[in-house]
Structures are given as structure tokens and as C-alpha cells.
Amino acid sequence: PDADSKDVNRALDLANEVLGLLPGNKDALSTRAEIYVRLERWEDARADLQNALKQDAKDTKIHELLAIVFDALNESGVAEQHRQIMTRLKSEQADGVSD
């Protein structure tokens, strides 16, 4: 659906409801940030992702989304840092599984 669709707006409403019940929940923040990315609300997405990152700095999905957001904000250096962190974390996770 396009950014103005009822589905995206409904998803945002649901994410806001969850955050009303579970303020600061990392997964809910990350989900809402994904919706903000879809809506191209880059600053809102960045704020949610940075709050989520404080709770789990090893969450690869958060770093992946931050790379997208920082690219959109023309902060390619910061985006690249998050891509490198994401790559390192995925490598560490793969190494942990193979041990």
C-alpha cells in the first residue's frame, strides 16, 4: 500500500496503542519506526530507533533501519557506521551458532 493508505495508518495507530500500554518497549518502538520509514517520517523514525537502540545495542534490525534513515537524512557516514555494526553483529551471531 502507498504511504497514505488506510493499512499504514492503521498500523501506526496500533503501534501507538501498544506504546501507550508498554511505553518505551523496544520492539514496539522498532515497529513504529518501520512504519515511519514507510511514511518517510525520517526524524520520527530516528527518534524511535535511537530509543530502541539504548535498550538493545546488538539488535541488527535496529541498525539496519537506522542505516536507511540516516541515508534518507543525507547522513551517509552515520548510515555506513550502522551498516558496519550490523555486519559485525551478524557475523558474531553466525560464529556463535557454529560453535
mmCIF file of C-alpha atoms in Angstrom, residues 5-83:
data_model
loop_
_atom_site.group_PDB
_atom_site.id
_atom_site.type_symbol
_atom_site.label_atom_id
_atom_site.label_comp_id
_atom_site.label_asym_id
_atom_site.label_seq_id
_atom_site.Cartn_x
_atom_site.Cartn_y
_atom_site.Cartn_z
ATOM 1 C CA SER A 5 -3.265 4.022 2.697
ATOM 2 C CA LYS A 6 -5.590 3.013 5.493
ATOM 3 C CA ASP A 7 -3.397 -0.032 6.218
ATOM 4 C CA VAL A 8 -0.301 2.019 7.005
ATOM 5 C CA ASN A 9 -2.252 4.482 9.091
ATOM 6 C CA ARG A 10 -3.969 1.630 10.941
ATOM 7 C CA ALA A 11 -0.592 0.040 11.617
ATOM 8 C CA LEU A 12 0.625 3.349 13.053
ATOM 9 C CA ASP A 13 -2.470 3.579 15.261
ATOM 10 C CA LEU A 14 -1.858 0.045 16.545
ATOM 11 C CA ALA A 15 1.819 0.737 17.237
ATOM 12 C CA ASN A 16 0.845 3.864 19.158
ATOM 13 C CA GLU A 17 -1.696 1.851 21.164
ATOM 14 C CA VAL A 18 0.958 -0.715 22.082
ATOM 15 C CA LEU A 19 3.353 2.043 23.127
ATOM 16 C CA GLY A 20 0.557 3.524 25.228
ATOM 17 C CA LEU A 21 0.351 0.219 27.076
ATOM 18 C CA LEU A 22 4.091 -0.533 27.047
ATOM 19 C CA PRO A 23 5.893 2.813 26.949
ATOM 20 C CA GLY A 24 9.427 2.541 25.644
ATOM 21 C CA ASN A 25 9.064 -1.084 24.549
ATOM 22 C CA LYS A 26 11.978 -1.785 22.186
ATOM 23 C CA ASP A 27 10.027 -3.963 19.784
ATOM 24 C CA ALA A 28 7.092 -1.561 19.616
ATOM 25 C CA LEU A 29 9.456 1.360 19.009
ATOM 26 C CA SER A 30 11.200 -0.559 16.242
ATOM 27 C CA THR A 31 7.887 -1.498 14.650
ATOM 28 C CA ARG A 32 6.621 2.076 14.782
ATOM 29 C CA ALA A 33 9.923 3.228 13.285
ATOM 30 C CA GLU A 34 9.398 0.828 10.369
ATOM 31 C CA ILE A 35 6.024 2.432 9.787
ATOM 32 C CA TYR A 36 7.588 5.891 9.965
ATOM 33 C CA VAL A 37 10.150 4.783 7.380
ATOM 34 C CA ARG A 38 7.290 3.680 5.133
ATOM 35 C CA LEU A 39 5.706 7.129 5.640
ATOM 36 C CA GLU A 40 9.100 8.811 5.107
ATOM 37 C CA ARG A 41 8.857 10.420 8.536
ATOM 38 C CA TRP A 42 12.609 10.184 8.977
ATOM 39 C CA GLU A 43 13.047 12.221 12.169
ATOM 40 C CA ASP A 44 10.269 10.303 13.935
ATOM 41 C CA ALA A 45 11.846 7.027 12.834
ATOM 42 C CA ARG A 46 15.276 8.148 14.027
ATOM 43 C CA ALA A 47 13.934 9.114 17.457
ATOM 44 C CA ASP A 48 12.193 5.764 17.957
ATOM 45 C CA LEU A 49 15.187 3.790 16.731
ATOM 46 C CA GLN A 50 17.642 5.662 18.914
ATOM 47 C CA ASN A 51 15.434 4.983 21.943
ATOM 48 C CA ALA A 52 15.177 1.316 20.997
ATOM 49 C CA LEU A 53 18.938 1.115 20.481
ATOM 50 C CA LYS A 54 19.506 2.266 24.077
ATOM 51 C CA GLN A 55 17.740 -0.905 25.186
ATOM 52 C CA ASP A 56 19.473 -3.307 22.823
ATOM 53 C CA ALA A 57 22.591 -2.110 21.036
ATOM 54 C CA LYS A 58 23.011 -5.555 19.444
ATOM 55 C CA ASP A 59 19.699 -5.609 17.579
ATOM 56 C CA THR A 60 20.657 -5.888 13.907
ATOM 57 C CA LYS A 61 17.214 -4.823 12.672
ATOM 58 C CA ILE A 62 17.529 -1.512 14.533
ATOM 59 C CA HIS A 63 20.926 -0.867 12.939
ATOM 60 C CA GLU A 64 19.540 -1.799 9.522
ATOM 61 C CA LEU A 65 16.666 0.659 9.900
ATOM 62 C CA LEU A 66 18.982 3.362 11.213
ATOM 63 C CA ALA A 67 21.143 2.970 8.107
ATOM 64 C CA ILE A 68 18.063 3.529 5.941
ATOM 65 C CA VAL A 69 17.003 6.551 7.984
ATOM 66 C CA PHE A 70 20.432 8.174 8.002
ATOM 67 C CA ASP A 71 20.767 7.634 4.247
ATOM 68 C CA ALA A 72 17.427 9.395 3.776
ATOM 69 C CA LEU A 73 18.627 12.236 6.002
ATOM 70 C CA ASN A 74 21.777 12.577 3.862
ATOM 71 C CA GLU A 75 23.998 11.427 6.706
ATOM 72 C CA SER A 76 25.749 8.706 4.750
ATOM 73 C CA GLY A 77 28.700 8.446 7.136
ATOM 74 C CA VAL A 78 26.445 7.602 10.066
ATOM 75 C CA ALA A 79 24.439 5.245 7.852
ATOM 76 C CA GLU A 80 27.645 3.424 6.931
ATOM 77 C CA GLN A 81 28.609 3.096 10.607
ATOM 78 C CA HIS A 82 25.293 1.366 11.302
ATOM 79 C CA ARG A 83 25.777 -0.940 8.309
#
